[in-house]
Short mmCIF file of C-alpha atoms and ligand atoms in Angstrom, two decimals:
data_model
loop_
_atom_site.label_atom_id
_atom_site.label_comp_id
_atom_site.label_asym_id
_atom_site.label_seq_id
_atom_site.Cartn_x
_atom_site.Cartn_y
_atom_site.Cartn_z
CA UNK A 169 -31.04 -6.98 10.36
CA UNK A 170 -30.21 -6.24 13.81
CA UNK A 171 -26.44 -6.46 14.53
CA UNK A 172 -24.61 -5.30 17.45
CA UNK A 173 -20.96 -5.83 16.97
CA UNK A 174 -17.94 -5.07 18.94
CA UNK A 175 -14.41 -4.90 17.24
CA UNK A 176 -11.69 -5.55 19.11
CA UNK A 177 -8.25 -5.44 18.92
CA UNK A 178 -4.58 -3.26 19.69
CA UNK A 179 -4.13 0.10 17.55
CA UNK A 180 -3.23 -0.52 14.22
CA UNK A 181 -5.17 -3.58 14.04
CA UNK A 182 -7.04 -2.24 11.55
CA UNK A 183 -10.21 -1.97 13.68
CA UNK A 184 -11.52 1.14 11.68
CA UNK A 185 -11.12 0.26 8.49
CA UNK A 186 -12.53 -2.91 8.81
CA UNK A 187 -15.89 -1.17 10.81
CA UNK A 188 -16.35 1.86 8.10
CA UNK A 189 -16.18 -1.04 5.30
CA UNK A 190 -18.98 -3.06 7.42
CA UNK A 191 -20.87 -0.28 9.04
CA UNK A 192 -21.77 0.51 5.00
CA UNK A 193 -22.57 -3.05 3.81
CA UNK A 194 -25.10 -3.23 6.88
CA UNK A 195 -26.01 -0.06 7.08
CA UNK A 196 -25.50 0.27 10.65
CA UNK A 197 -23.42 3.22 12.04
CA UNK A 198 -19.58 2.91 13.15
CA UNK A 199 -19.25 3.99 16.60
CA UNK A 200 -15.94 5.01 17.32
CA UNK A 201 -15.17 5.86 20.70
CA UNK A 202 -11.48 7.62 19.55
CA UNK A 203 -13.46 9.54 16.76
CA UNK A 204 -15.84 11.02 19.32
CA UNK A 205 -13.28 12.27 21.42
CA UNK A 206 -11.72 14.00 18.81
CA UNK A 207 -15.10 15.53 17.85
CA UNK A 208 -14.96 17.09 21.71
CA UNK A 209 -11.77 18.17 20.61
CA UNK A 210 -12.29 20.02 17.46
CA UNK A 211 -15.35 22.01 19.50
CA UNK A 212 -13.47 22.63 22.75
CA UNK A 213 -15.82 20.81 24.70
CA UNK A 214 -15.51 20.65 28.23
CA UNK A 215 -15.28 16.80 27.99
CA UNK A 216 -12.71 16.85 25.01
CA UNK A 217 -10.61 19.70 27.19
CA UNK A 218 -11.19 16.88 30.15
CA UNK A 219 -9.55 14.26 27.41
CA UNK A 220 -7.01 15.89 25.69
CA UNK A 221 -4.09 15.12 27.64
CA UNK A 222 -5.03 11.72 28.04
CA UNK A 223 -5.11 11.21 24.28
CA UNK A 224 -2.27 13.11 23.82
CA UNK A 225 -0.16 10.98 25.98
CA UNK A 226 -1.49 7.59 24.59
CA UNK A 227 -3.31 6.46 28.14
CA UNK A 228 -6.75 5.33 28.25
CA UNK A 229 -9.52 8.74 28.95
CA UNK A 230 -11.08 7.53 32.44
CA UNK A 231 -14.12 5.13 32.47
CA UNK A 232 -16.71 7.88 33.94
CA UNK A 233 -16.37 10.16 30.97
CA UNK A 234 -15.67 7.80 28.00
CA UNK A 235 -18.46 5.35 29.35
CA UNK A 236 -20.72 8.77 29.51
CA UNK A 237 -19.83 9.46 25.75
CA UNK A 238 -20.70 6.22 24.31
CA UNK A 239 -23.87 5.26 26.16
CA UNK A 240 -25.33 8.79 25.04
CA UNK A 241 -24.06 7.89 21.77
CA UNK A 242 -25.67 4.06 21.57
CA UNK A 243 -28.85 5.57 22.42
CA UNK A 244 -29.55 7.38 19.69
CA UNK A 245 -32.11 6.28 17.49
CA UNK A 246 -29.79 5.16 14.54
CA UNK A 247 -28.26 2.46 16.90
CA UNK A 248 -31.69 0.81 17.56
CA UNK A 249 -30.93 -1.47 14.51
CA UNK A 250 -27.58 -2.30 15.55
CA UNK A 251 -23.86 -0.56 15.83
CA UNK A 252 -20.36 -1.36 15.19
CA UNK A 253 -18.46 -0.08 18.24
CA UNK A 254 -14.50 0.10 17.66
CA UNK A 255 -12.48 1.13 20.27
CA UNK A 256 -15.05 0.75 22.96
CA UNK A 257 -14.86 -1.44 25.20
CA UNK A 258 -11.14 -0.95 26.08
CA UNK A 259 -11.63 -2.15 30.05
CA UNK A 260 -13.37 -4.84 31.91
CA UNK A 261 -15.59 -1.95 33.57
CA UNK A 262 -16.18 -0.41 30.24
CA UNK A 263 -17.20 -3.69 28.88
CA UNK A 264 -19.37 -4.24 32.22
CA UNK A 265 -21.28 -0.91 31.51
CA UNK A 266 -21.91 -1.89 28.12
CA UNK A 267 -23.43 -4.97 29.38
CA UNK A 268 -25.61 -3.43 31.77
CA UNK A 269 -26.49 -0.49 28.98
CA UNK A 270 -27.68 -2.64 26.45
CA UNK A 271 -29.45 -5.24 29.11
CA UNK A 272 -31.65 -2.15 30.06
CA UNK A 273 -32.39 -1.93 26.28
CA UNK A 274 -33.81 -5.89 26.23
CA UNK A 275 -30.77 -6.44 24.29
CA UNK A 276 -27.28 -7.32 24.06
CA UNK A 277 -24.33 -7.94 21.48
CA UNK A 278 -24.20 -10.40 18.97
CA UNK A 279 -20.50 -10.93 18.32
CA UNK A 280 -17.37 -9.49 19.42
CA UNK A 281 -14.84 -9.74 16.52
CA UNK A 282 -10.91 -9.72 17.65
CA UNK A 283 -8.70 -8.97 14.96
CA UNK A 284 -5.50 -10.11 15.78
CA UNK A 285 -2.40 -9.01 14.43
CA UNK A 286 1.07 -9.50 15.87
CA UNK A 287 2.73 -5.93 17.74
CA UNK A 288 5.70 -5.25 14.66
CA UNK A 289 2.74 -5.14 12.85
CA UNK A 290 0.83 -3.03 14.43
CA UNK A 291 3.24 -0.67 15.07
CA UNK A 292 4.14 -0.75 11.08
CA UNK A 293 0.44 0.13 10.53
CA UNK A 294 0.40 3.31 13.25
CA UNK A 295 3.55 4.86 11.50
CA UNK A 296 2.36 4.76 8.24
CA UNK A 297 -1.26 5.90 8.93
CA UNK A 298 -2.96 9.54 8.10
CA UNK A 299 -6.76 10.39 8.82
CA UNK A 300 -8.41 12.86 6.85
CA UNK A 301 -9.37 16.39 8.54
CA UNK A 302 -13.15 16.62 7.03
CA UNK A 303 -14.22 12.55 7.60
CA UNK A 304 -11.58 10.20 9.67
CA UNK A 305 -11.11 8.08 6.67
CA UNK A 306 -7.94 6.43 7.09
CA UNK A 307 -4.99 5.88 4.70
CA UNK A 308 -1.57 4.10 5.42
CA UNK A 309 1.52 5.63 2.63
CA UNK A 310 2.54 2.55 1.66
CA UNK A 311 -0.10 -0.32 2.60
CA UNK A 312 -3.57 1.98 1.61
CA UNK A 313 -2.46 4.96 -0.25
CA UNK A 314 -4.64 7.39 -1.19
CA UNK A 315 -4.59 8.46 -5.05
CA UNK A 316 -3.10 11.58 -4.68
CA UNK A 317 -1.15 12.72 -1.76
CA UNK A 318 -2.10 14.05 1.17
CA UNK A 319 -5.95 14.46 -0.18
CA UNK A 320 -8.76 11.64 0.69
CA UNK A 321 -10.16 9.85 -1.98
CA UNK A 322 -13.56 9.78 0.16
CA UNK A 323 -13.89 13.71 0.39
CA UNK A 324 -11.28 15.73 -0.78
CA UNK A 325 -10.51 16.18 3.10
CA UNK A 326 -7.04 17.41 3.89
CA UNK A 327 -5.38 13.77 5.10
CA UNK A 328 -3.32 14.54 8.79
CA UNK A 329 -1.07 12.56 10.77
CA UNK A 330 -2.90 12.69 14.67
CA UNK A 331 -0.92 14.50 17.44
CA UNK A 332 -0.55 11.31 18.94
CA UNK A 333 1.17 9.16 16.37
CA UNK A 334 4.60 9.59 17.95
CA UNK A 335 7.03 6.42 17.92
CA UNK A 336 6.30 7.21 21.76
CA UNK A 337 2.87 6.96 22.21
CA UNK A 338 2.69 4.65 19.89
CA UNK A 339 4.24 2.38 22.61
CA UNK A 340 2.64 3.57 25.42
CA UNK A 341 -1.03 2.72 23.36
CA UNK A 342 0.11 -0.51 22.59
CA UNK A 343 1.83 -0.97 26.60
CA UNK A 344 -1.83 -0.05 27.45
CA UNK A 345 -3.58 -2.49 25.46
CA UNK A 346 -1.64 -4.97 26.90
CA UNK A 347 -2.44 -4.12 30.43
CA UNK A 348 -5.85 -2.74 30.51
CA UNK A 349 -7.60 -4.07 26.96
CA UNK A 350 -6.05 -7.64 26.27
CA UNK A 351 -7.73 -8.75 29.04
CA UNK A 352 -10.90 -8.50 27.33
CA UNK A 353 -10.25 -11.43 24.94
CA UNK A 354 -10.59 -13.95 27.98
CA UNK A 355 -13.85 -11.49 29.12
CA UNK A 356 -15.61 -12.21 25.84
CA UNK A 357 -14.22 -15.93 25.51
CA UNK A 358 -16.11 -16.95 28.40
CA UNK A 359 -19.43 -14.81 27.28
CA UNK A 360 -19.16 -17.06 24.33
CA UNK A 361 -19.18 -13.87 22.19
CA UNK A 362 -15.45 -13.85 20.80
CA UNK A 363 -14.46 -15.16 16.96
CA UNK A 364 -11.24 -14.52 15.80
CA UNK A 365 -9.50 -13.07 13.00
CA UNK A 366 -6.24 -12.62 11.24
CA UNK A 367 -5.63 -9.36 11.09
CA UNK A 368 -2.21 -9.90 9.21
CA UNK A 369 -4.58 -10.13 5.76
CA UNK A 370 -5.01 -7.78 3.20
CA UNK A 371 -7.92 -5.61 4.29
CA UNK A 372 -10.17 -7.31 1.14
CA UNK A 373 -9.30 -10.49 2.65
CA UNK A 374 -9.93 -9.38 6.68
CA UNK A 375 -13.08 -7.81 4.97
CA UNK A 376 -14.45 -10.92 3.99
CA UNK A 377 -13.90 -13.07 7.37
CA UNK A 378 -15.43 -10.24 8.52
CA UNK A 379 -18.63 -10.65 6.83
CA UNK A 380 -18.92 -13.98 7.30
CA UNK A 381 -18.37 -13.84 10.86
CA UNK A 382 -20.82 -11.11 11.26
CA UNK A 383 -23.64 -13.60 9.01
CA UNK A 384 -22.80 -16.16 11.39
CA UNK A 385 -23.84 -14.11 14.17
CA UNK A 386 -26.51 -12.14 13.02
CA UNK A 387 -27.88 -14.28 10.37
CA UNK A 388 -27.65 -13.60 6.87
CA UNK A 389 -27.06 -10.11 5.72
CA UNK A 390 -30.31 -8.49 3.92
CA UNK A 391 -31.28 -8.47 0.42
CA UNK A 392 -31.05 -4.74 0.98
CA UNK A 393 -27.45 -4.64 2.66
CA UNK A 394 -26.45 -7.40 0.35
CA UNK A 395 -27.24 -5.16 -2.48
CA UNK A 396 -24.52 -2.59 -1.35
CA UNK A 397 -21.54 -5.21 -0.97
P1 ADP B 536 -7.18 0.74 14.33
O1 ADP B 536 -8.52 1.42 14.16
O2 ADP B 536 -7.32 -0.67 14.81
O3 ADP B 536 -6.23 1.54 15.17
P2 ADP B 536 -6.77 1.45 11.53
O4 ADP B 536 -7.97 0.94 10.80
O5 ADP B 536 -6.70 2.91 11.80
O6 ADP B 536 -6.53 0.62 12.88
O7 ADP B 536 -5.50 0.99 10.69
C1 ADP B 536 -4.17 1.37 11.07
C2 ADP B 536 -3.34 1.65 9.81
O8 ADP B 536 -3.12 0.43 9.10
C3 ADP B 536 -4.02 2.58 8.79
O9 ADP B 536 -3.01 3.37 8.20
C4 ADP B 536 -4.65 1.63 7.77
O10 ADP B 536 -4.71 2.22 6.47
C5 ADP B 536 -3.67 0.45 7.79
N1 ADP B 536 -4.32 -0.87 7.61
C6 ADP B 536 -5.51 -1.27 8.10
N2 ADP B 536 -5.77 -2.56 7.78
C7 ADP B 536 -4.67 -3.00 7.08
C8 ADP B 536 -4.33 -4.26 6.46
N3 ADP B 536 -5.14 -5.32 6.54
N4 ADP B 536 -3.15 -4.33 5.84
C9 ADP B 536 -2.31 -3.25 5.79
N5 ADP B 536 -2.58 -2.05 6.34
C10 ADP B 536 -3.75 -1.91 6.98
P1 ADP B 537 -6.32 3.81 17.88
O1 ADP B 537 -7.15 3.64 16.66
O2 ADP B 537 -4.91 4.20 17.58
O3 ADP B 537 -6.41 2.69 18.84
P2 ADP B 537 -8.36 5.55 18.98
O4 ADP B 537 -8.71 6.56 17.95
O5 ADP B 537 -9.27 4.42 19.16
O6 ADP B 537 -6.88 5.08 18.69
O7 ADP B 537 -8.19 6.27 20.38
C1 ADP B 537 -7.40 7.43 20.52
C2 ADP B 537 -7.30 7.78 22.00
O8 ADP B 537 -8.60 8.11 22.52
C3 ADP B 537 -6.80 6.67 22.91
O9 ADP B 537 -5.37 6.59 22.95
C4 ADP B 537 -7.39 7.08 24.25
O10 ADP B 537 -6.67 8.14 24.84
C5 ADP B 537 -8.76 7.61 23.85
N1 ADP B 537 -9.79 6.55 23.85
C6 ADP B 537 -10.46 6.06 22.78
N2 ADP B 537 -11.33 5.11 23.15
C7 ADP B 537 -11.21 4.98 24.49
C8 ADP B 537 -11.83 4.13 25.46
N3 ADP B 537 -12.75 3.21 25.14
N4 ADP B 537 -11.45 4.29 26.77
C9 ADP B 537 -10.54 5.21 27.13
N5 ADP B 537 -9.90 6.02 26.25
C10 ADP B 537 -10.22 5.90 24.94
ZN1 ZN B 538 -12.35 12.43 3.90
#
């Protein structure tokens, strides 16, 4: 099945979780623009050292170099069949490129799934969350713990709390949003590409208006990639 999906939403809206849960049920890869970067970072790129303060600070990375990253990334043959990109688009012109990117392909996306939650939430979700060292899963202490502290249940990973989960750029991220990302809800309205969903669920339950969103779209999920659910 091809499936190109874009998840959108403000940090903490659960945009990750939901995309590593779905990128393994179709068995297309989770493209996460924030987990690149932090690749960069960990091998002291030149683009990750042209990022890092950015990040660190909680404002968007310009469009020239995150636009760069993901279109190098989206053309790799794994994302012929289909991606799940979270965290990317976060601008109109980011969301133009993308359009233009995937036109040159012959294709274009399928859905663009906005997970809403309300900002208390949100913000709730960001203080609570750790990421593990070794594979980015992500665990919240109190609403997704994992089952022993500080250790993922995925890997064995050493679990971390980001440089940039501070009360303070927490707010600036979520000041950000409102300014430079919320504006993509109307974008993809009027594409006729937006569905929404409430983000305020358990993850099961976000999981499965998830899925059926994404069968909508896409059609329904293969025997094979039904197997795995
Ligand atoms: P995003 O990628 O949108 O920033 P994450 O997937 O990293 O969001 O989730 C933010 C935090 O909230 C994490 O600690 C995660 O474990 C937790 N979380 C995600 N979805 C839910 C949910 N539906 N209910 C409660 N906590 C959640
Ligand atoms: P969260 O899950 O909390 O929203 P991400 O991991 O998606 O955070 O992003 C972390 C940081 O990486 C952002 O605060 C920003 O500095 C940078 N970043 C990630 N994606 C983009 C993007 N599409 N455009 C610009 N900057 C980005
Ligand atoms: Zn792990």
């Amino acid at each position: 099945m091809g499936c190109r999906i874009v998840l959108l939403g403000m940090p903490g809206a659960g945009k990750g979780t939901q995309a590593e849960q779905l990128a393994q049920a179709l068995g297309v890869p989770h493209v996460a623009s924030g987990d690149l970067f932090r690749e960069h970072l960990d091998k002291g790129t030149e683009l990750g050292r042209q990022a890092r303060a950015y990040m660190e600070r909680g404002d968007l990375v310009p469009d020239e170099v995150t636009i760069g990253m993901v279109a190098e990334r989206i053309a790799r043959p794994d994302c012929a069949n289909g991606f799940i990109l979270d965290g990317f688009p976060r601008t109109v012109a980011q969301a133009e490129a993308l359009e233009r990117l995937l036109k040159g392909n012959g294709t274009a996306l399928d859905v663009v799934a906005f997970i809403r939650v309300r900002e208390e939430v949100a913000l709730a979700r960001l203080a609570g969350r750790w990421t593990c060292r070794n594979c980015g899963a992500v665990y919240h202490t109190l609403f997704n713990p994992p089952r022993q502290a500080g250790v993922c249940d995925a890997c064995g990973g050493e679990l971390y709390q980001r440089p940039d989960e501070t009360e303070e750029a927490h707010r600036r991220r979520l000041q950000v949003y409102q300014q430079q990302t919320a504006p993509l809800v109307d974008y993809y309205r009027r594409a006729g590409l937006l569905v929404e969903i409430d983000g305020e669920q358990s993850i099961e339950d976000v999981q499965a208006d998830l899925r059926a969103v994404v069968e909508s779209a896409c059609g329904s999920l293969t025997a094979e990639s039904a197997e795995r659910l």
